[in-house]
């Protein structure tokens, strides 16, 4: 009985650094994903014509003075058994607010790694649209030693999803609007 308050205090002290680190980074994902025993693999999609290899490693694609609405894309990289895949590689690219890709440099291109719990987090802006496509973000995902999954992510509120022949509902992010930005969540399942 005597030790209970002490134990509580110790627990609180241990928990504090974790909480504050997460609050500081804006990371709100839990430590473990919530998914069924066998989540379906994330469907592959065409990379399109605008992939550039060797993108810089960075967690933010936001340019100084960038216009556009801020967007945070986060989630887990998981195995088909729903286990987090630590250190998975994610290579993102998307067009600017005018619908143009940077094909000579690396604007709105970058790669990052999932953490030890399989979590990733990218800061960027909401991409524009270009003729013939609904709004989307391209990404390649690869667990260490695994296959490369090339796919695209979509926004739930874009009316052009219905007329885009590449769009697939399974690749739609869950998007919530925070103050001045959109938070998008997507969990990848790769082999
Ligand atoms: Fe594209």
Short mmCIF file of N, CA and C and ligand atoms in Angstrom, two decimals:
data_model
loop_
_atom_site.label_atom_id
_atom_site.label_comp_id
_atom_site.label_asym_id
_atom_site.label_seq_id
_atom_site.Cartn_x
_atom_site.Cartn_y
_atom_site.Cartn_z
N UNK A 1 0.82 -1.21 0.00
CA UNK A 1 0.00 0.00 0.00
C UNK A 1 0.85 1.26 0.00
N UNK A 2 1.91 1.19 0.85
CA UNK A 2 2.76 2.36 1.00
C UNK A 2 3.41 2.77 -0.33
N UNK A 3 3.73 1.78 -1.14
CA UNK A 3 4.51 2.08 -2.35
C UNK A 3 3.65 2.61 -3.50
N UNK A 4 2.32 2.54 -3.35
CA UNK A 4 1.48 2.91 -4.50
C UNK A 4 1.68 4.36 -4.97
N UNK A 5 1.65 5.34 -4.04
CA UNK A 5 1.85 6.71 -4.54
C UNK A 5 3.20 6.89 -5.23
N UNK A 6 4.22 6.26 -4.67
CA UNK A 6 5.54 6.38 -5.28
C UNK A 6 5.54 5.82 -6.69
N UNK A 7 4.90 4.69 -6.81
CA UNK A 7 4.88 4.05 -8.12
C UNK A 7 4.15 4.95 -9.12
N UNK A 8 3.07 5.54 -8.66
CA UNK A 8 2.32 6.45 -9.56
C UNK A 8 3.19 7.62 -9.99
N UNK A 9 3.91 8.15 -9.02
CA UNK A 9 4.76 9.30 -9.34
C UNK A 9 5.84 8.92 -10.34
N UNK A 10 6.44 7.76 -10.09
CA UNK A 10 7.47 7.29 -11.00
C UNK A 10 6.91 7.12 -12.41
N UNK A 11 5.73 6.51 -12.46
CA UNK A 11 5.09 6.32 -13.76
C UNK A 11 4.84 7.64 -14.45
N UNK A 12 4.37 8.63 -13.70
CA UNK A 12 4.09 9.94 -14.30
C UNK A 12 5.38 10.57 -14.81
N UNK A 13 6.45 10.44 -14.02
CA UNK A 13 7.72 11.04 -14.43
C UNK A 13 8.24 10.40 -15.71
N UNK A 14 8.09 9.11 -15.80
CA UNK A 14 8.57 8.42 -17.00
C UNK A 14 7.74 8.79 -18.22
N UNK A 15 6.46 9.01 -17.97
CA UNK A 15 5.57 9.29 -19.11
C UNK A 15 5.77 10.71 -19.65
N UNK A 16 6.17 11.61 -18.79
CA UNK A 16 6.21 13.02 -19.20
C UNK A 16 7.08 13.32 -20.42
N UNK A 17 8.34 12.84 -20.44
CA UNK A 17 9.17 13.19 -21.61
C UNK A 17 8.55 12.70 -22.90
N UNK A 18 7.98 11.51 -22.85
CA UNK A 18 7.36 10.94 -24.06
C UNK A 18 6.24 11.86 -24.55
N UNK A 19 5.38 12.28 -23.63
CA UNK A 19 4.24 13.11 -24.01
C UNK A 19 4.71 14.43 -24.59
N UNK A 20 5.70 15.05 -23.93
CA UNK A 20 6.11 16.37 -24.38
C UNK A 20 6.81 16.30 -25.74
N UNK A 21 7.59 15.25 -25.96
CA UNK A 21 8.24 15.10 -27.26
C UNK A 21 7.18 15.01 -28.36
N UNK A 22 6.17 14.23 -28.08
CA UNK A 22 5.14 14.06 -29.09
C UNK A 22 4.36 15.34 -29.32
N UNK A 23 4.08 16.06 -28.24
CA UNK A 23 3.34 17.31 -28.40
C UNK A 23 4.17 18.29 -29.22
N UNK A 24 5.49 18.31 -28.96
CA UNK A 24 6.34 19.27 -29.65
C UNK A 24 6.40 18.99 -31.14
N UNK A 25 6.39 17.73 -31.52
CA UNK A 25 6.53 17.39 -32.93
C UNK A 25 5.18 17.36 -33.63
N UNK A 26 4.09 17.49 -32.87
CA UNK A 26 2.78 17.41 -33.48
C UNK A 26 2.37 15.98 -33.79
N UNK A 27 3.20 15.03 -33.32
CA UNK A 27 2.92 13.62 -33.59
C UNK A 27 1.83 13.13 -32.66
N UNK A 28 0.71 12.70 -33.23
CA UNK A 28 -0.39 12.27 -32.39
C UNK A 28 -0.72 10.80 -32.58
N UNK A 29 0.07 10.09 -33.38
CA UNK A 29 -0.24 8.69 -33.63
C UNK A 29 0.03 7.85 -32.40
N UNK A 30 -0.82 6.87 -32.13
CA UNK A 30 -0.55 5.95 -31.02
C UNK A 30 0.67 5.09 -31.35
N UNK A 31 1.15 4.37 -30.33
CA UNK A 31 2.35 3.56 -30.53
C UNK A 31 2.10 2.33 -31.39
N UNK A 32 0.90 1.85 -31.36
CA UNK A 32 0.59 0.68 -32.19
C UNK A 32 -0.62 0.97 -33.05
N UNK A 33 -0.63 0.43 -34.25
CA UNK A 33 -1.75 0.70 -35.16
C UNK A 33 -2.98 -0.09 -34.76
N UNK A 34 -4.11 0.37 -35.21
CA UNK A 34 -5.36 -0.35 -35.01
C UNK A 34 -5.76 -0.92 -36.36
N UNK A 35 -5.61 -2.21 -36.52
CA UNK A 35 -6.08 -2.81 -37.76
C UNK A 35 -6.41 -4.26 -37.51
N UNK A 36 -7.10 -4.86 -38.44
CA UNK A 36 -7.51 -6.24 -38.30
C UNK A 36 -6.32 -7.17 -38.36
N UNK A 37 -6.58 -8.47 -38.26
CA UNK A 37 -5.49 -9.41 -38.26
C UNK A 37 -4.78 -9.44 -39.61
N UNK A 38 -5.54 -9.28 -40.67
CA UNK A 38 -4.93 -9.34 -42.00
C UNK A 38 -5.40 -8.15 -42.85
N UNK A 39 -4.80 -6.99 -42.67
CA UNK A 39 -5.21 -5.86 -43.51
C UNK A 39 -4.82 -6.12 -44.96
N UNK A 40 -5.64 -5.71 -45.92
CA UNK A 40 -5.31 -5.96 -47.32
C UNK A 40 -4.09 -5.14 -47.73
N UNK A 41 -3.24 -5.70 -48.60
CA UNK A 41 -2.08 -4.94 -49.07
C UNK A 41 -2.53 -3.66 -49.78
N UNK A 42 -1.78 -2.62 -49.64
CA UNK A 42 -2.08 -1.35 -50.31
C UNK A 42 -1.93 -1.55 -51.82
N UNK A 43 -2.94 -1.17 -52.60
CA UNK A 43 -2.85 -1.37 -54.04
C UNK A 43 -1.72 -0.53 -54.67
N UNK A 44 -1.07 -1.11 -55.68
CA UNK A 44 -0.05 -0.39 -56.43
C UNK A 44 -0.72 0.46 -57.51
N UNK A 45 -0.07 1.57 -57.86
CA UNK A 45 -0.55 2.42 -58.94
C UNK A 45 0.63 2.87 -59.78
N UNK A 46 0.32 3.39 -60.93
CA UNK A 46 1.37 3.90 -61.82
C UNK A 46 2.16 5.04 -61.16
N UNK A 47 3.49 5.08 -61.38
CA UNK A 47 4.23 6.23 -60.87
C UNK A 47 3.96 7.48 -61.72
N UNK A 48 3.38 7.30 -62.91
CA UNK A 48 3.25 8.44 -63.81
C UNK A 48 4.60 8.81 -64.39
N UNK A 49 4.66 9.87 -65.16
CA UNK A 49 5.91 10.20 -65.88
C UNK A 49 6.87 11.09 -65.10
N UNK A 50 6.55 11.45 -63.86
CA UNK A 50 7.31 12.54 -63.23
C UNK A 50 8.11 12.12 -62.00
N UNK A 51 8.43 10.84 -61.86
CA UNK A 51 9.26 10.42 -60.72
C UNK A 51 10.72 10.78 -60.97
N UNK A 52 11.37 11.33 -59.97
CA UNK A 52 12.81 11.61 -60.03
C UNK A 52 13.49 10.83 -58.91
N UNK A 53 14.46 9.96 -59.24
CA UNK A 53 15.14 9.22 -58.17
C UNK A 53 16.08 10.12 -57.37
N UNK A 54 16.55 9.59 -56.25
CA UNK A 54 17.55 10.27 -55.40
C UNK A 54 17.03 11.59 -54.83
N UNK A 55 15.79 11.60 -54.38
CA UNK A 55 15.24 12.80 -53.75
C UNK A 55 15.96 13.05 -52.42
N UNK A 56 15.98 14.29 -51.95
CA UNK A 56 16.63 14.57 -50.67
C UNK A 56 15.87 13.93 -49.50
N UNK A 57 16.62 13.59 -48.46
CA UNK A 57 16.00 13.05 -47.25
C UNK A 57 15.53 14.22 -46.40
N UNK A 58 14.24 14.29 -46.13
CA UNK A 58 13.69 15.38 -45.31
C UNK A 58 12.26 15.03 -44.91
N UNK A 59 11.82 15.60 -43.80
CA UNK A 59 10.47 15.32 -43.32
C UNK A 59 9.51 16.45 -43.67
N UNK A 60 10.02 17.53 -44.26
CA UNK A 60 9.15 18.63 -44.69
C UNK A 60 9.51 19.03 -46.11
N UNK A 61 8.48 19.14 -46.94
CA UNK A 61 8.68 19.61 -48.31
C UNK A 61 8.26 21.07 -48.46
N UNK A 62 7.91 21.70 -47.34
CA UNK A 62 7.41 23.07 -47.39
C UNK A 62 8.56 24.02 -47.74
N UNK A 63 8.38 24.77 -48.81
CA UNK A 63 9.39 25.74 -49.24
C UNK A 63 9.23 27.04 -48.47
N UNK A 64 10.33 27.80 -48.27
CA UNK A 64 10.18 29.12 -47.64
C UNK A 64 9.21 29.98 -48.45
N UNK A 65 8.26 30.57 -47.77
CA UNK A 65 7.29 31.43 -48.44
C UNK A 65 6.29 30.69 -49.30
N UNK A 66 6.21 29.38 -49.09
CA UNK A 66 5.31 28.59 -49.92
C UNK A 66 3.86 29.00 -49.70
N UNK A 67 3.13 29.09 -50.78
CA UNK A 67 1.69 29.28 -50.65
C UNK A 67 1.04 27.93 -50.45
N UNK A 68 -0.25 27.92 -50.55
CA UNK A 68 -0.94 26.65 -50.43
C UNK A 68 -1.25 26.31 -49.00
N UNK A 69 -2.20 25.44 -48.84
CA UNK A 69 -2.62 25.03 -47.50
C UNK A 69 -1.66 23.97 -46.97
N UNK A 70 -1.25 24.13 -45.72
CA UNK A 70 -0.34 23.15 -45.12
C UNK A 70 -1.04 21.81 -44.97
N UNK A 71 -0.25 20.75 -45.15
CA UNK A 71 -0.76 19.39 -45.07
C UNK A 71 0.23 18.54 -44.31
N UNK A 72 -0.26 17.77 -43.35
CA UNK A 72 0.58 16.78 -42.67
C UNK A 72 0.01 15.40 -43.01
N UNK A 73 0.86 14.58 -43.62
CA UNK A 73 0.47 13.21 -43.94
C UNK A 73 1.21 12.28 -42.98
N UNK A 74 0.47 11.44 -42.27
CA UNK A 74 1.13 10.55 -41.32
C UNK A 74 0.39 9.23 -41.25
N UNK A 75 1.06 8.24 -40.66
CA UNK A 75 0.46 6.92 -40.50
C UNK A 75 1.53 5.89 -40.20
N UNK A 76 1.18 4.65 -40.46
CA UNK A 76 2.09 3.54 -40.22
C UNK A 76 2.45 2.86 -41.53
N UNK A 77 3.60 2.20 -41.53
CA UNK A 77 3.91 1.21 -42.56
C UNK A 77 3.83 -0.15 -41.87
N UNK A 78 2.98 -1.02 -42.41
CA UNK A 78 2.65 -2.27 -41.74
C UNK A 78 2.89 -3.47 -42.66
N UNK A 79 3.10 -4.60 -42.04
CA UNK A 79 3.14 -5.86 -42.79
C UNK A 79 1.71 -6.36 -42.97
N UNK A 80 1.50 -7.35 -43.83
CA UNK A 80 0.15 -7.92 -43.98
C UNK A 80 -0.37 -8.58 -42.70
N UNK A 81 0.50 -8.76 -41.69
CA UNK A 81 0.03 -9.25 -40.39
C UNK A 81 -0.18 -8.12 -39.41
N UNK A 82 -0.16 -6.91 -39.90
CA UNK A 82 -0.41 -5.72 -39.09
C UNK A 82 0.74 -5.44 -38.10
N UNK A 83 1.93 -5.90 -38.41
CA UNK A 83 3.06 -5.53 -37.55
C UNK A 83 3.75 -4.32 -38.14
N UNK A 84 4.11 -3.35 -37.31
CA UNK A 84 4.78 -2.15 -37.80
C UNK A 84 6.13 -2.49 -38.42
N UNK A 85 6.45 -1.85 -39.52
CA UNK A 85 7.72 -2.10 -40.20
C UNK A 85 8.66 -0.92 -39.93
N UNK A 86 9.56 -1.14 -38.97
CA UNK A 86 10.49 -0.08 -38.58
C UNK A 86 11.40 0.29 -39.75
N UNK A 87 11.72 1.58 -39.82
CA UNK A 87 12.71 2.08 -40.79
C UNK A 87 12.31 1.89 -42.24
N UNK A 88 11.02 1.74 -42.50
CA UNK A 88 10.58 1.65 -43.91
C UNK A 88 10.87 2.98 -44.60
N UNK A 89 11.21 2.88 -45.87
CA UNK A 89 11.51 4.07 -46.68
C UNK A 89 10.24 4.56 -47.37
N UNK A 90 10.00 5.86 -47.33
CA UNK A 90 8.87 6.46 -48.04
C UNK A 90 9.41 7.62 -48.88
N UNK A 91 9.15 7.57 -50.17
CA UNK A 91 9.65 8.59 -51.10
C UNK A 91 8.44 9.27 -51.74
N UNK A 92 8.23 10.53 -51.39
CA UNK A 92 7.02 11.25 -51.83
C UNK A 92 7.34 12.24 -52.95
N UNK A 93 6.40 12.42 -53.85
CA UNK A 93 6.48 13.53 -54.79
C UNK A 93 5.09 13.96 -55.21
N UNK A 94 4.93 15.26 -55.41
CA UNK A 94 3.63 15.78 -55.86
C UNK A 94 3.84 17.11 -56.57
N UNK A 95 2.79 17.58 -57.24
CA UNK A 95 2.90 18.83 -58.00
C UNK A 95 2.72 20.02 -57.06
N UNK A 96 3.05 21.20 -57.58
CA UNK A 96 2.88 22.43 -56.79
C UNK A 96 1.43 22.92 -56.88
N UNK A 97 1.16 24.08 -56.32
CA UNK A 97 -0.23 24.55 -56.28
C UNK A 97 -0.77 24.88 -57.68
N UNK A 98 0.15 25.08 -58.64
CA UNK A 98 -0.29 25.36 -60.01
C UNK A 98 -0.46 24.08 -60.82
N UNK A 99 -0.17 22.92 -60.20
CA UNK A 99 -0.33 21.65 -60.91
C UNK A 99 0.92 21.24 -61.68
N UNK A 100 2.06 21.87 -61.40
CA UNK A 100 3.29 21.54 -62.12
C UNK A 100 4.25 20.74 -61.24
N UNK A 101 4.91 19.76 -61.86
CA UNK A 101 5.99 19.02 -61.18
C UNK A 101 7.31 19.71 -61.45
N UNK A 102 8.20 19.64 -60.47
CA UNK A 102 9.56 20.15 -60.67
C UNK A 102 10.38 19.01 -61.26
N UNK A 103 10.63 19.07 -62.56
CA UNK A 103 11.36 17.99 -63.22
C UNK A 103 12.84 18.28 -63.41
N UNK A 104 13.28 19.43 -62.90
CA UNK A 104 14.72 19.71 -62.97
C UNK A 104 15.34 19.73 -61.57
N UNK A 105 14.54 19.94 -60.54
CA UNK A 105 15.03 19.96 -59.17
C UNK A 105 14.17 19.08 -58.29
N UNK A 106 14.07 19.43 -57.00
CA UNK A 106 13.41 18.56 -56.04
C UNK A 106 12.33 19.26 -55.22
N UNK A 107 11.73 20.31 -55.80
CA UNK A 107 10.60 20.94 -55.09
C UNK A 107 9.47 19.91 -54.95
N UNK A 108 8.96 19.78 -53.75
CA UNK A 108 7.88 18.84 -53.44
C UNK A 108 8.27 17.40 -53.76
N UNK A 109 9.54 17.12 -53.48
CA UNK A 109 10.05 15.75 -53.58
C UNK A 109 10.92 15.50 -52.36
N UNK A 110 10.80 14.33 -51.76
CA UNK A 110 11.67 14.01 -50.63
C UNK A 110 11.36 12.63 -50.09
N UNK A 111 12.38 12.05 -49.45
CA UNK A 111 12.15 10.74 -48.82
C UNK A 111 12.45 10.82 -47.34
N UNK A 112 11.84 9.90 -46.60
CA UNK A 112 12.04 9.83 -45.15
C UNK A 112 11.89 8.37 -44.73
N UNK A 113 12.15 8.11 -43.45
CA UNK A 113 12.07 6.75 -42.94
C UNK A 113 11.06 6.68 -41.80
N UNK A 114 10.32 5.60 -41.77
CA UNK A 114 9.45 5.34 -40.62
C UNK A 114 10.31 5.13 -39.38
N UNK A 115 9.76 5.43 -38.21
CA UNK A 115 10.53 5.26 -36.98
C UNK A 115 10.50 3.80 -36.51
N UNK A 116 10.98 3.56 -35.30
CA UNK A 116 11.09 2.18 -34.80
C UNK A 116 9.73 1.52 -34.62
N UNK A 117 8.67 2.33 -34.52
CA UNK A 117 7.30 1.79 -34.41
C UNK A 117 6.57 1.79 -35.76
N UNK A 118 7.31 2.02 -36.83
CA UNK A 118 6.69 1.98 -38.15
C UNK A 118 5.92 3.24 -38.51
N UNK A 119 6.08 4.31 -37.71
CA UNK A 119 5.31 5.53 -37.98
C UNK A 119 6.09 6.46 -38.89
N UNK A 120 5.35 7.16 -39.76
CA UNK A 120 5.99 8.18 -40.59
C UNK A 120 5.17 9.46 -40.48
N UNK A 121 5.80 10.57 -40.84
CA UNK A 121 5.11 11.86 -40.79
C UNK A 121 5.77 12.81 -41.78
N UNK A 122 5.01 13.31 -42.72
CA UNK A 122 5.50 14.24 -43.74
C UNK A 122 4.74 15.55 -43.63
N UNK A 123 5.47 16.65 -43.64
CA UNK A 123 4.85 17.98 -43.73
C UNK A 123 5.00 18.49 -45.14
N UNK A 124 3.93 18.98 -45.71
CA UNK A 124 3.99 19.52 -47.05
C UNK A 124 2.83 20.48 -47.25
N UNK A 125 2.46 20.72 -48.50
CA UNK A 125 1.29 21.54 -48.79
C UNK A 125 0.30 20.70 -49.59
N UNK A 126 -0.93 21.13 -49.61
CA UNK A 126 -1.93 20.45 -50.43
C UNK A 126 -1.57 20.70 -51.89
N UNK A 127 -1.32 19.64 -52.67
CA UNK A 127 -0.94 19.86 -54.06
C UNK A 127 -2.10 20.41 -54.87
N UNK A 128 -1.76 21.06 -55.98
CA UNK A 128 -2.79 21.54 -56.89
C UNK A 128 -3.32 20.40 -57.75
N UNK A 129 -4.09 20.79 -58.76
CA UNK A 129 -4.61 19.79 -59.69
C UNK A 129 -4.01 20.08 -61.06
N UNK A 130 -3.98 19.06 -61.89
CA UNK A 130 -3.59 19.30 -63.29
C UNK A 130 -4.55 18.55 -64.19
N UNK A 131 -4.62 18.96 -65.44
CA UNK A 131 -5.67 18.43 -66.31
C UNK A 131 -5.65 16.91 -66.39
N UNK A 132 -6.81 16.34 -66.29
CA UNK A 132 -6.95 14.89 -66.46
C UNK A 132 -6.85 14.08 -65.19
N UNK A 133 -6.45 14.71 -64.08
CA UNK A 133 -6.29 13.95 -62.83
C UNK A 133 -6.99 14.65 -61.69
N UNK A 134 -7.42 13.82 -60.73
CA UNK A 134 -7.88 14.38 -59.46
C UNK A 134 -6.64 14.66 -58.60
N UNK A 135 -6.83 15.39 -57.50
CA UNK A 135 -5.70 15.74 -56.63
C UNK A 135 -5.08 14.47 -56.03
N UNK A 136 -3.75 14.37 -56.05
CA UNK A 136 -3.10 13.14 -55.55
C UNK A 136 -1.66 13.40 -55.13
N UNK A 137 -1.14 12.48 -54.36
CA UNK A 137 0.26 12.50 -53.92
C UNK A 137 0.86 11.16 -54.33
N UNK A 138 2.02 11.20 -54.98
CA UNK A 138 2.71 9.96 -55.36
C UNK A 138 3.64 9.53 -54.23
N UNK A 139 3.80 8.23 -54.10
CA UNK A 139 4.72 7.73 -53.07
C UNK A 139 5.23 6.34 -53.44
N UNK A 140 6.48 6.10 -53.08
CA UNK A 140 7.06 4.75 -53.13
C UNK A 140 7.36 4.35 -51.69
N UNK A 141 6.98 3.14 -51.32
CA UNK A 141 7.18 2.67 -49.95
C UNK A 141 7.92 1.33 -50.01
N UNK A 142 8.95 1.21 -49.17
CA UNK A 142 9.72 -0.03 -49.15
C UNK A 142 10.18 -0.34 -47.74
N UNK A 143 9.76 -1.48 -47.22
CA UNK A 143 10.29 -1.95 -45.94
C UNK A 143 11.72 -2.43 -46.18
N UNK A 144 12.56 -2.41 -45.14
CA UNK A 144 13.93 -2.89 -45.32
C UNK A 144 13.93 -4.31 -45.90
N UNK A 145 14.56 -4.47 -47.03
CA UNK A 145 14.63 -5.79 -47.67
C UNK A 145 13.36 -6.19 -48.40
N UNK A 146 12.36 -5.31 -48.41
CA UNK A 146 11.08 -5.66 -49.03
C UNK A 146 10.97 -5.14 -50.45
N UNK A 147 9.82 -5.39 -51.04
CA UNK A 147 9.56 -4.91 -52.40
C UNK A 147 9.16 -3.43 -52.37
N UNK A 148 9.39 -2.75 -53.47
CA UNK A 148 8.96 -1.36 -53.57
C UNK A 148 7.50 -1.32 -53.98
N UNK A 149 6.68 -0.66 -53.17
CA UNK A 149 5.29 -0.40 -53.54
C UNK A 149 5.23 1.03 -54.10
N UNK A 150 4.76 1.17 -55.33
CA UNK A 150 4.54 2.49 -55.90
C UNK A 150 3.05 2.73 -55.94
N UNK A 151 2.60 3.85 -55.37
CA UNK A 151 1.17 4.08 -55.36
C UNK A 151 0.87 5.58 -55.29
N UNK A 152 -0.39 5.93 -55.12
CA UNK A 152 -0.82 7.33 -55.03
C UNK A 152 -1.86 7.44 -53.91
N UNK A 153 -1.89 8.60 -53.28
CA UNK A 153 -2.86 8.87 -52.21
C UNK A 153 -3.82 9.97 -52.66
N UNK A 154 -5.06 9.87 -52.18
CA UNK A 154 -6.11 10.78 -52.64
C UNK A 154 -6.80 11.48 -51.47
N UNK A 155 -7.47 12.57 -51.82
CA UNK A 155 -8.21 13.38 -50.83
C UNK A 155 -9.69 13.01 -50.91
N UNK A 156 -10.34 12.89 -49.76
CA UNK A 156 -11.72 12.40 -49.77
C UNK A 156 -12.74 13.39 -50.34
N UNK A 157 -12.40 14.67 -50.34
CA UNK A 157 -13.41 15.67 -50.69
C UNK A 157 -13.29 16.19 -52.11
N UNK A 158 -12.48 15.51 -52.94
CA UNK A 158 -12.28 16.04 -54.29
C UNK A 158 -13.32 15.48 -55.25
N UNK A 159 -14.17 16.34 -55.81
CA UNK A 159 -15.22 15.82 -56.70
C UNK A 159 -14.67 15.12 -57.94
N UNK A 160 -13.41 15.42 -58.29
CA UNK A 160 -12.85 14.78 -59.49
C UNK A 160 -12.44 13.33 -59.25
N UNK A 161 -12.48 12.88 -57.98
CA UNK A 161 -12.22 11.45 -57.73
C UNK A 161 -13.15 10.57 -58.57
N UNK A 162 -14.38 11.04 -58.73
CA UNK A 162 -15.39 10.22 -59.41
C UNK A 162 -15.11 10.04 -60.89
N UNK A 163 -14.40 11.01 -61.50
CA UNK A 163 -14.17 10.92 -62.94
C UNK A 163 -12.74 10.54 -63.28
N UNK A 164 -11.91 10.31 -62.26
CA UNK A 164 -10.50 9.96 -62.51
C UNK A 164 -10.39 8.44 -62.61
N UNK A 165 -9.93 7.95 -63.74
CA UNK A 165 -9.94 6.49 -63.93
C UNK A 165 -8.83 5.80 -63.14
N UNK A 166 -7.85 6.54 -62.64
CA UNK A 166 -6.79 5.92 -61.82
C UNK A 166 -7.20 5.85 -60.34
N UNK A 167 -8.05 6.77 -59.91
CA UNK A 167 -8.46 6.85 -58.50
C UNK A 167 -9.00 5.52 -57.98
N UNK A 168 -8.59 5.18 -56.75
CA UNK A 168 -9.19 4.03 -56.07
C UNK A 168 -9.55 4.45 -54.65
N UNK A 169 -10.77 4.11 -54.22
CA UNK A 169 -11.21 4.54 -52.88
C UNK A 169 -10.32 4.02 -51.76
N UNK A 170 -9.71 2.83 -51.95
CA UNK A 170 -8.84 2.27 -50.89
C UNK A 170 -7.62 3.15 -50.63
N UNK A 171 -7.32 4.04 -51.56
CA UNK A 171 -6.12 4.88 -51.42
C UNK A 171 -6.48 6.30 -50.97
N UNK A 172 -7.68 6.46 -50.45
CA UNK A 172 -8.11 7.76 -49.96
C UNK A 172 -7.64 7.97 -48.52
N UNK A 173 -7.00 9.09 -48.27
CA UNK A 173 -6.54 9.41 -46.92
C UNK A 173 -7.72 9.82 -46.05
N UNK A 174 -7.59 9.64 -44.74
CA UNK A 174 -8.57 10.20 -43.79
C UNK A 174 -8.08 11.59 -43.44
N UNK A 175 -8.85 12.59 -43.78
CA UNK A 175 -8.38 13.96 -43.63
C UNK A 175 -9.24 14.72 -42.63
N UNK A 176 -8.57 15.37 -41.67
CA UNK A 176 -9.27 16.27 -40.76
C UNK A 176 -8.65 17.65 -40.90
N UNK A 177 -9.43 18.67 -40.67
CA UNK A 177 -8.93 20.03 -40.76
C UNK A 177 -8.62 20.55 -39.37
N UNK A 178 -7.36 20.89 -39.16
CA UNK A 178 -6.94 21.56 -37.94
C UNK A 178 -6.91 23.05 -38.23
N UNK A 179 -6.50 23.84 -37.26
CA UNK A 179 -6.45 25.28 -37.52
C UNK A 179 -5.37 25.58 -38.57
N UNK A 180 -5.83 25.96 -39.76
CA UNK A 180 -4.90 26.37 -40.81
C UNK A 180 -4.19 25.26 -41.54
N UNK A 181 -4.53 24.01 -41.25
CA UNK A 181 -3.89 22.95 -42.01
C UNK A 181 -4.79 21.73 -42.07
N UNK A 182 -4.42 20.82 -42.96
CA UNK A 182 -5.13 19.54 -43.03
C UNK A 182 -4.22 18.43 -42.53
N UNK A 183 -4.77 17.56 -41.70
CA UNK A 183 -4.06 16.38 -41.22
C UNK A 183 -4.61 15.17 -41.95
N UNK A 184 -3.73 14.48 -42.66
CA UNK A 184 -4.16 13.32 -43.44
C UNK A 184 -3.51 12.07 -42.87
N UNK A 185 -4.28 11.02 -42.78
CA UNK A 185 -3.79 9.77 -42.21
C UNK A 185 -3.91 8.67 -43.25
N UNK A 186 -2.82 7.93 -43.41
CA UNK A 186 -2.88 6.74 -44.28
C UNK A 186 -1.88 5.71 -43.79
N UNK A 187 -2.34 4.47 -43.63
CA UNK A 187 -1.47 3.37 -43.24
C UNK A 187 -1.19 2.50 -44.47
N UNK A 188 0.08 2.27 -44.75
CA UNK A 188 0.47 1.42 -45.86
C UNK A 188 0.64 -0.02 -45.39
N UNK A 189 0.21 -0.96 -46.20
CA UNK A 189 0.47 -2.38 -45.93
C UNK A 189 1.30 -2.91 -47.09
N UNK A 190 2.55 -3.28 -46.78
CA UNK A 190 3.48 -3.68 -47.83
C UNK A 190 4.08 -5.06 -47.50
N UNK A 191 4.60 -5.71 -48.53
CA UNK A 191 5.21 -7.03 -48.32
C UNK A 191 6.71 -6.94 -48.51
FE1 LIG B 1 0.79 12.95 -60.72
#
